Amino acid sequence: MRRLLVAGAVLALAATACSSSDDRSLTVYSGRSEELIQPLIDRFEEETGISVTVRYAGSADLAATILEEGSSSPADVFLAQDPASLGTVATAELFTPLSEEQRSRVPSRFSDPDGYWLGISGRARVVVYDSTNVDPSELPQTEDGFTDPSWSGRVGIAPTNGSFLAFVSAKILLDGRDATLAWLEGMAENQSPTFPKNSAIVTAVNDGQVDTGLANHYYLLRALAEDPEVPGRNHFFAIATAGSLVMPAGVGILASSERTDEADAFVDFLVDDASQRYFAEETFEYPLVPGVPADDRLPPIETIPTPDLDLSLLATTLDEATDLVAEAGLL
Amino acid sequence: MTEPGSIVEIEIPAGVPAAPPGSTEQRRSHGPWYLWVISLLIVCVIAVPVTSLALRLLDATDAAWQSLLSWQTVRLMVRTLVFTALVTASATAVGVSGAWLLARTDLRFRRAWGVAFALPLVIPSYVIALVLISASGPRGLVADITGVDLPHLVGFPGAWLALTLSTYPYVFLITAAALQRVDPALEEAARGLGASPARVFRTVVLPQLRPAMGAGALLAALYTLSDFGAVSLMRFDVFTRVIYAQYSGRIDRSPAIVLSIVLVAAALIVIWAEQRTRGDGTLFSRKPARPPSVYRLTPWQRAAGTTFLAATVAAGLVLPVAVLSAWLLRGLTSGIDVTIPFDAIAGSLTGASLAAIVAVAASVPIVVLAVRYPTGASNALERAVYVMFSLPHITVAIAVVAFTVRYARPVYQSLLVLVLVYAAMFLAQATGPAKASLLQIDPALDDASRGLGRSHLATMARITVPLMSKGLLAGGLLVFVTALKELPATLLLRPSGFTTLAVRIWSSADELLYTQAAASALVLIAVSVVPVYYLSIKPKDVVGV
């Protein structure tokens, strides 16, 4: 009797496993966190009937995983926080090009010029400052002003964080290797306090541990949502440099995927108006589809000075960025 | 530490043999073949990450090797070892003091204190760090309530406090267990010969506790050495930070792997040092005839002891729960949505309980071989378990990913691999109590069973394992509680779509969504209360190692 039950259970399991593979399903590798993305995915499942399995981890981590898995990756779609991780997968020729229609939804400066990945939301690099201690008029026009001795010990940075490294990669492309190393050494010489990640910088500014810090713009808005009393404020650099760059989070479809219809539907979904509004209202990022407004406390994305940079090149200087950060003694 | 010579005289009291007597047959034998087959399977599982690491080292680029040979590496390693030593010293001091107060004195409400004192075990160290950062400083919770301006608790003091609070419960549980087994006859003899209570403690009790203290200190040291979350939040620079920086800042994973062998080497040094000072650990292998005597505290001592317990519990348990509750309340009153993470609760319970079951099952053959058939091979097997425990989780995870993606594709990203890795990493926590319980079982019982015609296997199944059940349960619960907190390996090895409470706490806090992070953390603490309650009221079953 017991054996019969076990056999029955095995059969039932096998049956469900088979039937689920007949259904429409999709595997997404997401370098964006579960807290921010899962509500969106739930809505996608509801609207399309496609069931989505998501693997959440760091963007660079997942890019390395996809490279390791190669052409037999279980992933259909890669959703990443930064152009460098997407570019890494694109360079390895593991993405398939996106359709013209998908590419036309988003201004071309936020996507891969060859069409292998698409920006879905924007994250501006900003200075977060403690409004009780710092007068915004004191703040420099570009990140280069922070190597001045007057800022000694007052600027928090997250040298091991993906967003910071993407910024350093951009700086290498814009200003050259030497100028970037000099800037990093200047920050090190200034004893700039280092943090493990952006969120820790914003918390430290709000707690009064450090006067300012380099971070992405939306962390402060989230801190304000949790506690409206916090004294931190965002400052946008006035001159176009790597420090004023809007970095897109983006998406690409794996060339090895056999579920291209479902993957296409998912990419379409991420750049439809409702999802773009979700990014504006729930994650406080910049929507990239024109016509969808950002949070009204933010300057419009068109007014942020933007350097002329091909974002797909960021992947080529990422390892060099880590080398320079180490060479400057910030690791 | 006392000189090695001073313990030798009393290390093996009359009537307590150094090794439990086995039957003549057992002492000569290597043990039944099937135990070895199972053990070899376990060794294979353990060997996967180690071999895979070695293979990755052969592949590593020159640049990766260069990162190893810099002054920065040396400086950080020294700093890391000093930090580990300081945390281990304070965790041992706190854990042993608490154990003595709660196991051997007439302090009141000892059971309730014991549970509260052990509970910080379940709070992940990065949560303790977050909470300490949030509560300190002129704008922190403590300053808000008391009006006293506190300095920011960051850097060395913050990291030291956070890790001491996270690790002392290991020392406490193991030492409390040992204290209950100490034979009162020795102390009475010393008192009878005119020694003062302080001198009795120093010269009689403490040396007997050395094996347990060593085992607890070892767990604390290895935990500290491989911790990343708490030290990085406290902005205290240690070796793990460089490994993570290389790991997260590059597509090439070999520099991270090369650097992590330094950490493995450091862990091996710590294990070796502990074994050198341990003795043979069989002091409390037999139940003493009587329970240990209870020390009557003077009113002054009682007040000091209560203050000490209250301060530790306040910092390690009350403060975290208060801060988490404050975050949750603040979020709920300002209308932030909080979901109860049912999928994460299910994931945590599934992963941790399967890990506990596998670890307990694996501990039986290892311990039976080590205790009943002590040979070089069975001894090496037992040590391999400790080496595994000492490896940094991120290193193990990278190695296992690299191995499974290439050579074991069907189980790549499966729950099976995650559970096996949990079980392998935490096996030492199961073998410790299992060994202690087996040491108490008279081998004559085995012989009787065999003499009455039962096979070896039937004897194990019907006699040995049931008699070991309390130790197995305690070991399983320790593995369960530790696996619940695990983060780095879970992140890399989990099946797609699988999540745990520890992962949710980390990712919520990472996005500054403190309300949700607090909700998940409070659930994690609630889930762990029952196992910790059991462990702290039955410390006898936990006896380490």
mmCIF file of C-alpha atoms in Angstrom, chain B residues 78-398:
data_model
loop_
_atom_site.group_PDB
_atom_site.id
_atom_site.type_symbol
_atom_site.label_atom_id
_atom_site.label_comp_id
_atom_site.label_asym_id
_atom_site.label_seq_id
_atom_site.Cartn_x
_atom_site.Cartn_y
_atom_site.Cartn_z
ATOM 1 C CA VAL B 78 47.015 41.118 10.103
ATOM 2 C CA ARG B 79 44.141 43.462 10.843
ATOM 3 C CA THR B 80 41.633 40.662 10.230
ATOM 4 C CA LEU B 81 43.449 38.227 12.526
ATOM 5 C CA VAL B 82 43.751 40.795 15.327
ATOM 6 C CA PHE B 83 40.078 41.664 14.981
ATOM 7 C CA THR B 84 39.108 37.981 15.031
ATOM 8 C CA ALA B 85 41.190 37.423 18.165
ATOM 9 C CA LEU B 86 39.565 40.374 19.956
ATOM 10 C CA VAL B 87 36.032 39.313 19.051
ATOM 11 C CA THR B 88 36.777 35.734 20.054
ATOM 12 C CA ALA B 89 38.165 36.881 23.408
ATOM 13 C CA SER B 90 35.155 39.032 24.224
ATOM 14 C CA ALA B 91 32.646 36.460 22.954
ATOM 15 C CA THR B 92 34.330 33.813 25.107
ATOM 16 C CA ALA B 93 34.341 36.065 28.170
ATOM 17 C CA VAL B 94 30.655 36.934 27.779
ATOM 18 C CA GLY B 95 29.610 33.394 26.871
ATOM 19 C CA VAL B 96 31.507 31.688 29.696
ATOM 20 C CA SER B 97 30.386 34.227 32.321
ATOM 21 C CA GLY B 98 26.784 33.789 31.259
ATOM 22 C CA ALA B 99 27.103 30.019 31.238
ATOM 23 C CA TRP B 100 28.557 29.935 34.744
ATOM 24 C CA LEU B 101 25.912 32.290 36.152
ATOM 25 C CA LEU B 102 23.074 30.330 34.586
ATOM 26 C CA ALA B 103 24.368 26.790 35.068
ATOM 27 C CA ARG B 104 26.024 26.916 38.458
ATOM 28 C CA THR B 105 24.558 29.672 40.624
ATOM 29 C CA ASP B 106 21.309 30.219 42.476
ATOM 30 C CA LEU B 107 20.390 33.269 40.411
ATOM 31 C CA ARG B 108 16.624 33.522 39.938
ATOM 32 C CA PHE B 109 14.678 32.980 36.707
ATOM 33 C CA ARG B 110 17.631 31.104 35.236
ATOM 34 C CA ARG B 111 15.588 29.340 32.582
ATOM 35 C CA ALA B 112 14.063 32.560 31.236
ATOM 36 C CA TRP B 113 17.447 34.274 31.325
ATOM 37 C CA GLY B 114 18.975 31.316 29.510
ATOM 38 C CA VAL B 115 16.529 31.561 26.611
ATOM 39 C CA ALA B 116 16.953 35.340 26.321
ATOM 40 C CA PHE B 117 20.737 35.038 26.592
ATOM 41 C CA ALA B 118 20.886 32.448 23.778
ATOM 42 C CA LEU B 119 18.428 34.170 21.435
ATOM 43 C CA PRO B 120 20.846 36.609 19.744
ATOM 44 C CA LEU B 121 22.060 33.417 18.025
ATOM 45 C CA VAL B 122 19.164 33.713 15.592
ATOM 46 C CA ILE B 123 19.646 37.320 14.529
ATOM 47 C CA PRO B 124 21.866 37.617 11.444
ATOM 48 C CA SER B 125 24.964 39.682 12.220
ATOM 49 C CA TYR B 126 24.224 42.242 9.507
ATOM 50 C CA VAL B 127 20.837 42.890 11.128
ATOM 51 C CA ILE B 128 22.558 43.499 14.481
ATOM 52 C CA ALA B 129 24.947 45.889 12.717
ATOM 53 C CA LEU B 130 22.113 47.785 10.994
ATOM 54 C CA VAL B 131 20.277 48.075 14.274
ATOM 55 C CA LEU B 132 23.323 49.305 16.204
ATOM 56 C CA ILE B 133 23.991 51.942 13.526
ATOM 57 C CA SER B 134 20.397 53.073 13.599
ATOM 58 C CA ALA B 135 20.142 53.180 17.396
ATOM 59 C CA SER B 136 23.394 55.070 18.037
ATOM 60 C CA GLY B 137 24.443 58.580 17.102
ATOM 61 C CA PRO B 138 22.911 61.921 18.080
ATOM 62 C CA ARG B 139 19.894 61.254 15.818
ATOM 63 C CA GLY B 140 19.509 57.590 16.819
ATOM 64 C CA LEU B 141 16.736 55.845 18.687
ATOM 65 C CA VAL B 142 18.595 55.750 22.016
ATOM 66 C CA ALA B 143 19.271 59.494 21.835
ATOM 67 C CA ASP B 144 15.611 60.113 20.929
ATOM 68 C CA ILE B 145 14.334 58.218 23.949
ATOM 69 C CA THR B 146 16.885 59.108 26.600
ATOM 70 C CA GLY B 147 17.990 62.515 25.374
ATOM 71 C CA VAL B 148 21.611 61.431 25.781
ATOM 72 C CA ASP B 149 23.802 62.233 22.777
ATOM 73 C CA LEU B 150 25.529 59.014 21.785
ATOM 74 C CA PRO B 151 28.469 58.901 19.404
ATOM 75 C CA HIS B 152 28.006 57.037 16.116
ATOM 76 C CA LEU B 153 28.766 53.398 16.604
ATOM 77 C CA VAL B 154 30.817 52.611 13.506
ATOM 78 C CA GLY B 155 34.289 51.370 12.652
ATOM 79 C CA PHE B 156 36.106 49.077 15.048
ATOM 80 C CA PRO B 157 33.895 49.496 18.156
ATOM 81 C CA GLY B 158 30.741 48.942 16.140
ATOM 82 C CA ALA B 159 32.055 45.902 14.279
ATOM 83 C CA TRP B 160 33.487 44.439 17.471
ATOM 84 C CA LEU B 161 30.228 44.868 19.385
ATOM 85 C CA ALA B 162 28.061 43.517 16.548
ATOM 86 C CA LEU B 163 30.146 40.379 16.099
ATOM 87 C CA THR B 164 30.578 39.769 19.819
ATOM 88 C CA LEU B 165 26.802 39.842 20.193
ATOM 89 C CA SER B 166 26.401 37.500 17.216
ATOM 90 C CA THR B 167 28.939 34.931 18.352
ATOM 91 C CA TYR B 168 28.873 34.695 22.158
ATOM 92 C CA PRO B 169 25.739 32.462 22.143
ATOM 93 C CA TYR B 170 27.782 29.656 20.551
ATOM 94 C CA VAL B 171 30.276 29.812 23.424
ATOM 95 C CA PHE B 172 27.444 30.108 25.912
ATOM 96 C CA LEU B 173 25.472 27.059 24.740
ATOM 97 C CA ILE B 174 28.499 24.792 24.569
ATOM 98 C CA THR B 175 30.043 25.939 27.859
ATOM 99 C CA ALA B 176 26.736 25.778 29.728
ATOM 100 C CA ALA B 177 26.432 22.178 28.628
ATOM 101 C CA ALA B 178 29.937 21.340 29.798
ATOM 102 C CA LEU B 179 29.387 23.058 33.139
ATOM 103 C CA GLN B 180 26.444 20.813 33.882
ATOM 104 C CA ARG B 181 28.617 17.771 33.401
ATOM 105 C CA VAL B 182 31.529 18.834 35.563
ATOM 106 C CA ASP B 183 32.044 16.301 38.350
ATOM 107 C CA PRO B 184 31.449 18.061 41.695
ATOM 108 C CA ALA B 185 33.856 15.703 43.480
ATOM 109 C CA LEU B 186 36.908 17.539 42.171
ATOM 110 C CA GLU B 187 35.669 20.911 43.326
ATOM 111 C CA GLU B 188 34.688 19.549 46.725
ATOM 112 C CA ALA B 189 38.112 18.043 47.117
ATOM 113 C CA ALA B 190 39.760 21.354 46.287
ATOM 114 C CA ARG B 191 37.507 23.214 48.705
ATOM 115 C CA GLY B 192 38.170 20.586 51.352
ATOM 116 C CA LEU B 193 41.880 21.187 50.960
ATOM 117 C CA GLY B 194 41.294 24.869 51.713
ATOM 118 C CA ALA B 195 41.194 26.549 48.317
ATOM 119 C CA SER B 196 39.107 29.711 47.986
ATOM 120 C CA PRO B 197 36.107 29.673 45.608
ATOM 121 C CA ALA B 198 37.969 31.931 43.166
ATOM 122 C CA ARG B 199 40.942 29.631 43.223
ATOM 123 C CA VAL B 200 38.755 26.575 42.736
ATOM 124 C CA PHE B 201 37.178 28.223 39.699
ATOM 125 C CA ARG B 202 40.547 29.170 38.246
ATOM 126 C CA THR B 203 42.436 25.965 38.917
ATOM 127 C CA VAL B 204 39.712 23.295 38.844
ATOM 128 C CA VAL B 205 36.632 24.465 36.941
ATOM 129 C CA LEU B 206 38.274 26.496 34.211
ATOM 130 C CA PRO B 207 40.720 23.807 33.069
ATOM 131 C CA GLN B 208 37.856 21.324 32.835
ATOM 132 C CA LEU B 209 35.969 23.800 30.677
ATOM 133 C CA ARG B 210 38.864 24.277 28.290
ATOM 134 C CA PRO B 211 37.608 21.822 25.633
ATOM 135 C CA ALA B 212 34.133 23.359 25.577
ATOM 136 C CA MET B 213 35.464 26.911 25.631
ATOM 137 C CA GLY B 214 37.822 26.021 22.817
ATOM 138 C CA ALA B 215 35.024 24.564 20.755
ATOM 139 C CA GLY B 216 32.813 27.599 21.318
ATOM 140 C CA ALA B 217 35.670 30.015 20.663
ATOM 141 C CA LEU B 218 36.441 28.144 17.453
ATOM 142 C CA LEU B 219 32.893 28.635 16.194
ATOM 143 C CA ALA B 220 33.055 32.323 17.150
ATOM 144 C CA ALA B 221 36.438 32.839 15.469
ATOM 145 C CA LEU B 222 35.472 31.114 12.231
ATOM 146 C CA TYR B 223 32.217 33.049 12.072
ATOM 147 C CA THR B 224 34.060 36.347 12.585
ATOM 148 C CA LEU B 225 36.729 35.520 10.038
ATOM 149 C CA SER B 226 34.223 34.951 7.261
ATOM 150 C CA ASP B 227 31.655 37.603 8.168
ATOM 151 C CA PHE B 228 31.107 40.256 5.538
ATOM 152 C CA GLY B 229 27.719 41.887 6.176
ATOM 153 C CA ALA B 230 28.329 43.311 9.648
ATOM 154 C CA VAL B 231 31.902 44.522 9.123
ATOM 155 C CA SER B 232 31.087 46.187 5.812
ATOM 156 C CA LEU B 233 28.073 48.016 7.242
ATOM 157 C CA MET B 234 30.247 49.154 10.142
ATOM 158 C CA ARG B 235 32.842 50.274 7.590
ATOM 159 C CA PHE B 236 35.562 48.310 9.330
ATOM 160 C CA ASP B 237 38.017 47.082 6.749
ATOM 161 C CA VAL B 238 38.801 43.379 6.886
ATOM 162 C CA PHE B 239 39.742 40.728 4.392
ATOM 163 C CA THR B 240 36.277 39.660 3.285
ATOM 164 C CA ARG B 241 35.622 43.151 1.961
ATOM 165 C CA VAL B 242 38.418 42.822 -0.589
ATOM 166 C CA ILE B 243 37.120 39.451 -1.688
ATOM 167 C CA TYR B 244 33.629 40.810 -2.209
ATOM 168 C CA ALA B 245 34.983 43.903 -3.941
ATOM 169 C CA GLN B 246 36.900 41.749 -6.412
ATOM 170 C CA TYR B 247 33.899 39.496 -6.798
ATOM 171 C CA SER B 248 31.291 42.185 -7.408
ATOM 172 C CA GLY B 249 33.505 44.565 -9.394
ATOM 173 C CA ARG B 250 34.688 42.147 -12.043
ATOM 174 C CA ILE B 251 33.404 39.689 -14.526
ATOM 175 C CA ASP B 252 36.582 37.639 -13.985
ATOM 176 C CA ARG B 253 36.049 35.648 -10.792
ATOM 177 C CA SER B 254 39.586 34.362 -10.375
ATOM 178 C CA PRO B 255 40.992 37.285 -8.295
ATOM 179 C CA ALA B 256 38.237 36.712 -5.722
ATOM 180 C CA ILE B 257 39.052 33.004 -5.600
ATOM 181 C CA VAL B 258 42.783 33.580 -5.244
ATOM 182 C CA LEU B 259 42.211 36.033 -2.406
ATOM 183 C CA SER B 260 39.853 33.718 -0.619
ATOM 184 C CA ILE B 261 42.520 31.044 -0.233
ATOM 185 C CA VAL B 262 44.204 33.463 2.184
ATOM 186 C CA LEU B 263 41.064 33.337 4.277
ATOM 187 C CA VAL B 264 41.023 29.545 4.055
ATOM 188 C CA ALA B 265 44.631 29.481 5.244
ATOM 189 C CA ALA B 266 43.747 31.749 8.157
ATOM 190 C CA ALA B 267 40.865 29.459 9.081
ATOM 191 C CA LEU B 268 43.159 26.432 9.040
ATOM 192 C CA ILE B 269 45.548 28.253 11.368
ATOM 193 C CA VAL B 270 42.690 28.963 13.766
ATOM 194 C CA ILE B 271 41.566 25.308 13.720
ATOM 195 C CA TRP B 272 45.114 24.119 14.293
ATOM 196 C CA ALA B 273 45.564 26.533 17.199
ATOM 197 C CA GLU B 274 42.354 25.341 18.791
ATOM 198 C CA GLN B 275 43.328 21.688 18.452
ATOM 199 C CA ARG B 276 46.718 22.375 19.982
ATOM 200 C CA THR B 277 45.130 23.819 23.119
ATOM 201 C CA ARG B 278 42.201 21.464 23.374
ATOM 202 C CA GLY B 279 43.335 18.256 25.021
ATOM 203 C CA ASP B 280 41.398 15.180 24.074
ATOM 204 C CA GLY B 281 37.960 16.404 25.003
ATOM 205 C CA THR B 282 36.789 13.336 26.851
ATOM 206 C CA LEU B 283 36.535 14.932 30.276
ATOM 207 C CA PHE B 284 32.787 15.056 30.334
ATOM 208 C CA SER B 285 32.338 11.864 28.476
ATOM 209 C CA ARG B 286 30.667 10.133 31.382
ATOM 210 C CA LYS B 287 27.727 11.324 33.364
ATOM 211 C CA PRO B 288 28.954 12.331 36.817
ATOM 212 C CA ALA B 289 27.265 10.554 39.679
ATOM 213 C CA ARG B 290 25.678 13.715 41.023
ATOM 214 C CA PRO B 291 24.573 17.032 39.554
ATOM 215 C CA PRO B 292 27.142 19.808 40.012
ATOM 216 C CA SER B 293 26.939 21.892 43.163
ATOM 217 C CA VAL B 294 25.130 25.208 43.121
ATOM 218 C CA TYR B 295 27.119 28.263 44.063
ATOM 219 C CA ARG B 296 25.269 30.650 46.369
ATOM 220 C CA LEU B 297 25.699 34.255 45.288
ATOM 221 C CA THR B 298 26.060 37.067 47.801
ATOM 222 C CA PRO B 299 23.560 39.916 47.274
ATOM 223 C CA TRP B 300 26.289 42.006 45.712
ATOM 224 C CA GLN B 301 27.286 39.245 43.328
ATOM 225 C CA ARG B 302 23.650 38.659 42.514
ATOM 226 C CA ALA B 303 23.208 42.311 41.552
ATOM 227 C CA ALA B 304 26.380 42.307 39.448
ATOM 228 C CA GLY B 305 25.404 39.075 37.720
ATOM 229 C CA THR B 306 21.899 40.286 36.954
ATOM 230 C CA THR B 307 23.255 43.573 35.616
ATOM 231 C CA PHE B 308 25.653 41.717 33.340
ATOM 232 C CA LEU B 309 22.919 39.450 31.970
ATOM 233 C CA ALA B 310 20.503 42.351 31.562
ATOM 234 C CA ALA B 311 23.049 44.501 29.709
ATOM 235 C CA THR B 312 23.938 41.684 27.318
ATOM 236 C CA VAL B 313 20.313 40.766 26.639
ATOM 237 C CA ALA B 314 19.462 44.447 26.225
ATOM 238 C CA ALA B 315 22.116 44.928 23.549
ATOM 239 C CA GLY B 316 21.792 41.575 21.801
ATOM 240 C CA LEU B 317 18.046 40.983 21.894
ATOM 241 C CA VAL B 318 15.929 43.829 23.282
ATOM 242 C CA LEU B 319 17.562 46.561 21.207
ATOM 243 C CA PRO B 320 17.288 44.709 17.873
ATOM 244 C CA VAL B 321 13.666 43.744 18.510
ATOM 245 C CA ALA B 322 12.844 47.296 19.660
ATOM 246 C CA VAL B 323 14.476 48.955 16.642
ATOM 247 C CA LEU B 324 12.879 46.500 14.210
ATOM 248 C CA SER B 325 9.489 47.054 15.830
ATOM 249 C CA ALA B 326 9.981 50.824 15.663
ATOM 250 C CA TRP B 327 10.750 50.598 11.921
ATOM 251 C CA LEU B 328 7.705 48.430 11.375
ATOM 252 C CA LEU B 329 5.404 50.736 13.338
ATOM 253 C CA ARG B 330 6.735 53.866 11.670
ATOM 254 C CA GLY B 331 6.135 52.347 8.236
ATOM 255 C CA LEU B 332 2.695 51.011 9.069
ATOM 256 C CA THR B 333 1.518 54.332 10.511
ATOM 257 C CA SER B 334 2.710 56.218 7.440
ATOM 258 C CA GLY B 335 0.780 53.834 5.212
ATOM 259 C CA ILE B 336 3.593 51.725 3.735
ATOM 260 C CA ASP B 337 2.432 48.342 2.481
ATOM 261 C CA VAL B 338 3.977 45.401 4.247
ATOM 262 C CA THR B 339 3.533 41.891 2.976
ATOM 263 C CA ILE B 340 4.014 38.828 5.106
ATOM 264 C CA PRO B 341 6.675 36.991 3.087
ATOM 265 C CA PHE B 342 4.991 33.570 3.005
ATOM 266 C CA ASP B 343 7.148 32.321 0.133
ATOM 267 C CA ALA B 344 10.293 33.295 2.046
ATOM 268 C CA ILE B 345 9.017 31.631 5.234
ATOM 269 C CA ALA B 346 8.307 28.452 3.272
ATOM 270 C CA GLY B 347 11.719 28.640 1.579
ATOM 271 C CA SER B 348 13.582 29.189 4.856
ATOM 272 C CA LEU B 349 11.775 26.358 6.635
ATOM 273 C CA THR B 350 12.235 23.946 3.733
ATOM 274 C CA GLY B 351 15.918 24.697 3.177
ATOM 275 C CA ALA B 352 16.907 24.782 6.831
ATOM 276 C CA SER B 353 14.977 21.701 7.911
ATOM 277 C CA LEU B 354 16.188 19.573 4.988
ATOM 278 C CA ALA B 355 19.734 20.748 5.752
ATOM 279 C CA ALA B 356 19.292 19.745 9.393
ATOM 280 C CA ILE B 357 17.981 16.294 8.458
ATOM 281 C CA VAL B 358 20.795 15.635 5.985
ATOM 282 C CA ALA B 359 23.451 16.912 8.403
ATOM 283 C CA VAL B 360 22.146 14.750 11.253
ATOM 284 C CA ALA B 361 21.978 11.682 9.020
ATOM 285 C CA ALA B 362 25.522 12.315 7.830
ATOM 286 C CA SER B 363 26.807 12.903 11.360
ATOM 287 C CA VAL B 364 25.901 9.385 12.545
ATOM 288 C CA PRO B 365 28.369 7.338 10.445
ATOM 289 C CA ILE B 366 31.118 9.925 10.929
ATOM 290 C CA VAL B 367 30.717 9.972 14.688
ATOM 291 C CA VAL B 368 30.286 6.214 15.031
ATOM 292 C CA LEU B 369 33.495 5.653 13.104
ATOM 293 C CA ALA B 370 35.388 8.336 15.050
ATOM 294 C CA VAL B 371 34.274 7.121 18.496
ATOM 295 C CA ARG B 372 33.879 3.363 18.126
ATOM 296 C CA TYR B 373 36.603 2.688 15.555
ATOM 297 C CA PRO B 374 39.220 5.383 16.142
ATOM 298 C CA THR B 375 41.802 5.156 13.365
ATOM 299 C CA GLY B 376 43.767 7.731 11.449
ATOM 300 C CA ALA B 377 41.191 7.653 8.679
ATOM 301 C CA SER B 378 38.152 8.163 10.887
ATOM 302 C CA ASN B 379 39.951 10.972 12.660
ATOM 303 C CA ALA B 380 40.778 12.676 9.355
ATOM 304 C CA LEU B 381 37.134 12.359 8.362
ATOM 305 C CA GLU B 382 36.064 14.207 11.473
ATOM 306 C CA ARG B 383 38.579 16.990 10.813
ATOM 307 C CA ALA B 384 37.458 17.369 7.199
ATOM 308 C CA VAL B 385 34.082 18.329 8.594
ATOM 309 C CA TYR B 386 35.699 21.210 10.468
ATOM 310 C CA VAL B 387 37.670 22.403 7.477
ATOM 311 C CA MET B 388 34.412 22.613 5.580
ATOM 312 C CA PHE B 389 32.846 24.665 8.357
ATOM 313 C CA SER B 390 35.707 27.146 8.174
ATOM 314 C CA LEU B 391 35.459 27.949 4.462
ATOM 315 C CA PRO B 392 33.939 31.344 3.664
ATOM 316 C CA HIS B 393 30.440 30.791 2.314
ATOM 317 C CA ILE B 394 30.959 32.973 -0.752
ATOM 318 C CA THR B 395 34.015 30.917 -1.729
ATOM 319 C CA VAL B 396 32.157 27.635 -1.358
ATOM 320 C CA ALA B 397 29.278 29.027 -3.384
ATOM 321 C CA ILE B 398 31.427 30.249 -6.284
#
